[in-house]
PDB file of C-alpha atoms in Angstrom:
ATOM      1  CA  UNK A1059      99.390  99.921 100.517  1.00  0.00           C
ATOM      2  CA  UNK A1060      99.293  98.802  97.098  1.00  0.00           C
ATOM      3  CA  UNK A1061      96.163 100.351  95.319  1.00  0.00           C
ATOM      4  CA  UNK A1062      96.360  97.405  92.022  1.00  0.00           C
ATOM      5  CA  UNK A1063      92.918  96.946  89.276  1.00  0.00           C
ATOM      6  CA  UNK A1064      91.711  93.646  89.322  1.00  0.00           C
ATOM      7  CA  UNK A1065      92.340  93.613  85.620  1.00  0.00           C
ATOM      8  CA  UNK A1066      96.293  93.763  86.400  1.00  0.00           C
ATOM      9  CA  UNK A1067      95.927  91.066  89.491  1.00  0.00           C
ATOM     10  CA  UNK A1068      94.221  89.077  86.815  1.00  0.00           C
ATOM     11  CA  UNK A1069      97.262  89.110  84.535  1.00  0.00           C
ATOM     12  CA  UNK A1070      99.622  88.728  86.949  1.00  0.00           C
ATOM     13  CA  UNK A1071      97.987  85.338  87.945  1.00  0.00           C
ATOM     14  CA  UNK A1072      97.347  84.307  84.005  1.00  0.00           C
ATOM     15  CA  UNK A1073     101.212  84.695  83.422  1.00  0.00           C
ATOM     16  CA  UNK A1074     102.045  82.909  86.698  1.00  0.00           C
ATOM     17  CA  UNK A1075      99.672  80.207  85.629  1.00  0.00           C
ATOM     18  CA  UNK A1076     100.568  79.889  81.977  1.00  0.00           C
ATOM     19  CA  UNK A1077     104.392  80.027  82.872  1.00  0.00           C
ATOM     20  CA  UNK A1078     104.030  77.205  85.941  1.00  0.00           C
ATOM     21  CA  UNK A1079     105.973  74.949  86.783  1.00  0.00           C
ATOM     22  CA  UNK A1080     108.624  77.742  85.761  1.00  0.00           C
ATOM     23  CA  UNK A1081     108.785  81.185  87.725  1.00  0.00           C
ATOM     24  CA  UNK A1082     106.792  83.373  86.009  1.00  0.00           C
ATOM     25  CA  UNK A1083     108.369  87.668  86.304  1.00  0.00           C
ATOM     26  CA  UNK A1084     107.396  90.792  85.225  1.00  0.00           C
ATOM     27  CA  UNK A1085     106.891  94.843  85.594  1.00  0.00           C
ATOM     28  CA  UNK A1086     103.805  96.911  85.674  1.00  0.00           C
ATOM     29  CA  UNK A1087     104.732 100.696  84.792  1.00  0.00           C
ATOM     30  CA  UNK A1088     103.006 103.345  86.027  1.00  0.00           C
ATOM     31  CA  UNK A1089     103.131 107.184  86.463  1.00  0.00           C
ATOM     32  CA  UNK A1090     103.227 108.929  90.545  1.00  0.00           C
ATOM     33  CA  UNK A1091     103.135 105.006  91.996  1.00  0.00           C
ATOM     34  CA  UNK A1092      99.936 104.311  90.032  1.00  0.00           C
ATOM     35  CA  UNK A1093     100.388 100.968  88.354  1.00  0.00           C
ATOM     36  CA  UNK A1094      99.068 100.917  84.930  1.00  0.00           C
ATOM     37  CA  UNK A1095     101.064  98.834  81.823  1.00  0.00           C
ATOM     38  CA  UNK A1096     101.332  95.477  82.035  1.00  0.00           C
ATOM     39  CA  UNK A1097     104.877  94.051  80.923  1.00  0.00           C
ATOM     40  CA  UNK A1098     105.426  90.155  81.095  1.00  0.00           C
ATOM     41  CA  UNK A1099     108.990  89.161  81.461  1.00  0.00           C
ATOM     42  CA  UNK A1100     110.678  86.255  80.582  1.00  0.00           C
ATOM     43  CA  UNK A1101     112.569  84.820  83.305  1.00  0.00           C
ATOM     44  CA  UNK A1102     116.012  84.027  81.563  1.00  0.00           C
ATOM     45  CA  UNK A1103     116.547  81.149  83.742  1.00  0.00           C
ATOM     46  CA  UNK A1104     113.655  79.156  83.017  1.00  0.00           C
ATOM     47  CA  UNK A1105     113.241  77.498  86.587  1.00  0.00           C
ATOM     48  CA  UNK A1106     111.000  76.448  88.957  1.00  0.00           C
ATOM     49  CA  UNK A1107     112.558  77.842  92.157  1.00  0.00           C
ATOM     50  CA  UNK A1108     114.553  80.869  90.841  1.00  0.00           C
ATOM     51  CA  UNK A1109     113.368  83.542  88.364  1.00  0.00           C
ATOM     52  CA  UNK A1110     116.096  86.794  86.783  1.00  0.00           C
ATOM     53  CA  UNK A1111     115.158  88.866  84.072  1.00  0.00           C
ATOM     54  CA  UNK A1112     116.959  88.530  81.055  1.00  0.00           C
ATOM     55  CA  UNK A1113     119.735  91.498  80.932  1.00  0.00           C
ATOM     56  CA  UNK A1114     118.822  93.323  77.752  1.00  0.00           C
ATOM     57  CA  UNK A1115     115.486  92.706  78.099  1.00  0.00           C
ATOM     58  CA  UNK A1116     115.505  94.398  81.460  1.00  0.00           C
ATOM     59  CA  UNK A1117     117.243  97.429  79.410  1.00  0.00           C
ATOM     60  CA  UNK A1118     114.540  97.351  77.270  1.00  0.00           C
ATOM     61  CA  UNK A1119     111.858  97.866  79.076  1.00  0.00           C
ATOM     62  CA  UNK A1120     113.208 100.433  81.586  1.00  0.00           C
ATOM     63  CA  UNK A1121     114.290 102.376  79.254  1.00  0.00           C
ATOM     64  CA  UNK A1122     111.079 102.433  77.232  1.00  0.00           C
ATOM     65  CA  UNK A1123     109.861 103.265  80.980  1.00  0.00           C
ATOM     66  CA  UNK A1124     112.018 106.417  81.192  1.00  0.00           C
ATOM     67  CA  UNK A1125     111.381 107.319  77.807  1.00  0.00           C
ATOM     68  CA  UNK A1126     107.350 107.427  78.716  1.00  0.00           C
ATOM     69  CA  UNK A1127     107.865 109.229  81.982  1.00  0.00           C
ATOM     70  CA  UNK A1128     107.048 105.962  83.705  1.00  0.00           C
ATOM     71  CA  UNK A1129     108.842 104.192  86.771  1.00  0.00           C
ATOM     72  CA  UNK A1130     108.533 100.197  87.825  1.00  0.00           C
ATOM     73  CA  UNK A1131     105.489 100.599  90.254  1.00  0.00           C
ATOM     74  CA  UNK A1132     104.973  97.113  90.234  1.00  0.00           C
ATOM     75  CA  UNK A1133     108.028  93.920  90.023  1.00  0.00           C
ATOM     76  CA  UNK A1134     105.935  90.527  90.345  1.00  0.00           C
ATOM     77  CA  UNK A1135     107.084  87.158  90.217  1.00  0.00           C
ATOM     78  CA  UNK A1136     105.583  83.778  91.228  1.00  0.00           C
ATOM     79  CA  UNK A1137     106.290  81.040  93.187  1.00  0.00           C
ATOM     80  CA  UNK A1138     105.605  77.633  91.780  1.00  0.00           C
ATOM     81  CA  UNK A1139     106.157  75.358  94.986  1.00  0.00           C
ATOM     82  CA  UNK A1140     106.347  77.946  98.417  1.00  0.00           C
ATOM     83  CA  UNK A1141     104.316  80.576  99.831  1.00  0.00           C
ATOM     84  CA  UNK A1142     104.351  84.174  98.343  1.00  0.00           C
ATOM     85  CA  UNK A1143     106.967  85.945 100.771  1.00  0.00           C
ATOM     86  CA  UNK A1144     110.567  86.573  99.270  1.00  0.00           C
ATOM     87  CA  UNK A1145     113.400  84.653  99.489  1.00  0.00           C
ATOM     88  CA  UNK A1146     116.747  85.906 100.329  1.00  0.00           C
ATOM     89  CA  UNK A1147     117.491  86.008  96.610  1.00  0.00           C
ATOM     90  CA  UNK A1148     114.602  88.092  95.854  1.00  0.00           C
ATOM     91  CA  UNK A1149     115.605  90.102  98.653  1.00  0.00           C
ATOM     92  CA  UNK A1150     119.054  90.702  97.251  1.00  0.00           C
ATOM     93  CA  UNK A1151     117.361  91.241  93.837  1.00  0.00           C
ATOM     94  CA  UNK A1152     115.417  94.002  95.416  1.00  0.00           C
ATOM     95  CA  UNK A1153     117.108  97.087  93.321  1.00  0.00           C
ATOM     96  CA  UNK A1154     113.605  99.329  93.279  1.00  0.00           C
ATOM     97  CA  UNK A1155     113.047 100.740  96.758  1.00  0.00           C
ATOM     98  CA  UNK A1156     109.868 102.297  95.419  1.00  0.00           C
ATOM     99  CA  UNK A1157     108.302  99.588  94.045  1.00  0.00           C
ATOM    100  CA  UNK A1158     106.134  97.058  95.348  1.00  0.00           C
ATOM    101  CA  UNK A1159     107.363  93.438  95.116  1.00  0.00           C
ATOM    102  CA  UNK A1160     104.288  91.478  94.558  1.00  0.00           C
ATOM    103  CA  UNK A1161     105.109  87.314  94.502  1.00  0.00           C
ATOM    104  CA  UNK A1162     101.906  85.200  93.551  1.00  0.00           C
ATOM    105  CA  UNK A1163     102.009  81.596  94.955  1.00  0.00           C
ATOM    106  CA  UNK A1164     100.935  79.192  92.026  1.00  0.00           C
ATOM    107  CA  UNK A1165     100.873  75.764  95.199  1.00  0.00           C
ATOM    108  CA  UNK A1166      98.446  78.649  97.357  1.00  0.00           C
ATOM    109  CA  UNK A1167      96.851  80.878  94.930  1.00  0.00           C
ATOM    110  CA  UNK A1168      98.509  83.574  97.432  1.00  0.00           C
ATOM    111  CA  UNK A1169      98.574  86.906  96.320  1.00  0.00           C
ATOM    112  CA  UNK A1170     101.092  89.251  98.520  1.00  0.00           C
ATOM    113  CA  UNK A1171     103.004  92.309  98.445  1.00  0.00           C
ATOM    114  CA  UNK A1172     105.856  93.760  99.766  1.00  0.00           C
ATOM    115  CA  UNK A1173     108.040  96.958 100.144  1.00  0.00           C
ATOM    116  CA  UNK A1174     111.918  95.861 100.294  1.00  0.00           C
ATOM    117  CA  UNK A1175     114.236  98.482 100.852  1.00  0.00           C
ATOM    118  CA  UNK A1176     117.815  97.832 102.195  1.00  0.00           C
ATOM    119  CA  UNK A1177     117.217  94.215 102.216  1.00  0.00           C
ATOM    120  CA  UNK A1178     114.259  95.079 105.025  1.00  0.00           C
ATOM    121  CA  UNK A1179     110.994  93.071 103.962  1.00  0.00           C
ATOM    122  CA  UNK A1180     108.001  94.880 105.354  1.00  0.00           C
ATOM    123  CA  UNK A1181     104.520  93.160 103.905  1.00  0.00           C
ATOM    124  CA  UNK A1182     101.598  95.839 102.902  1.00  0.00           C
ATOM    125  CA  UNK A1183      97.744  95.302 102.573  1.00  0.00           C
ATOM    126  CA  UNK A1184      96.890  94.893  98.416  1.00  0.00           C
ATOM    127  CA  UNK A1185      93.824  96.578  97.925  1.00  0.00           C
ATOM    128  CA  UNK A1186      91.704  95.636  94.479  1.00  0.00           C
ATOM    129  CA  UNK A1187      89.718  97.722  92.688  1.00  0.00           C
ATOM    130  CA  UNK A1188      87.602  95.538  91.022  1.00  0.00           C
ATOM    131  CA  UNK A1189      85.524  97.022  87.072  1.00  0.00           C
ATOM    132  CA  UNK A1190      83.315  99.973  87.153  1.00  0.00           C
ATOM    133  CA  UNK A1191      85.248 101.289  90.915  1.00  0.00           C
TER     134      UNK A1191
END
């Protein structure tokens, strides 16, 4: 189960919405699976059915991760046209088998999450904690 504030799910959507029609992608670092930092992403190729972080970028930011004792708890990416469940290029993007792979569905407002490990998608229950919980 993903355990996510409502304050993250909030940002999550904002980027997807602000970066539609284009995939929006992105991390949120945390410490012991607790997702905490928000870090928006630009998706390097700038399209509406396929999102991949830009390379040094991506080096960026985990290493900034490693150098704050922090992991990728959270890799999120939208959907502009679909449903929120991966494709089999997300699933062979998938390089984090301890993170949750949330995908936010800009055509549903669908907000899902997954657990991919060895190219095995496995959907888990999202649960919000919403201000003041």
């Amino acid at each position: 189960m993903l355990t996510i504030s409502r304050e993250l799910v909030d940002r999550i959507i904002a980027h997807a919405t602000a970066d539609h029609p284009d995939e929006a992608c992105g991390v949120i670092a945390g410490r012991a699976g607790v997702p905490e930092r928000f870090v928006p992403m630009e998706n390097a190729e700038r399209s509406p059915t396929f999102y991949r972080f830009d390379s040094m970028e991506q080096f960026r930011v985990w290493r900034e991760m490693d150098d704050n004792d922090e992991e990728p708890v959270v890799i999120y990416h939208s959907h502009t046209a679909t449903e929120a469940y991966p494709s089999r290029t997300d699933v062979s993007y998938a390089s984090e088998p301890g993170a949750h792979y949330v995908l936010y569905s800009t055509a549903l407002a669908q907000f899902r999450s997954f657990r991919i490990v060895d190219g095995v998608i496995e959907e888990e229950d999202v649960k919000i904690l919403e201000p003041g919980v």
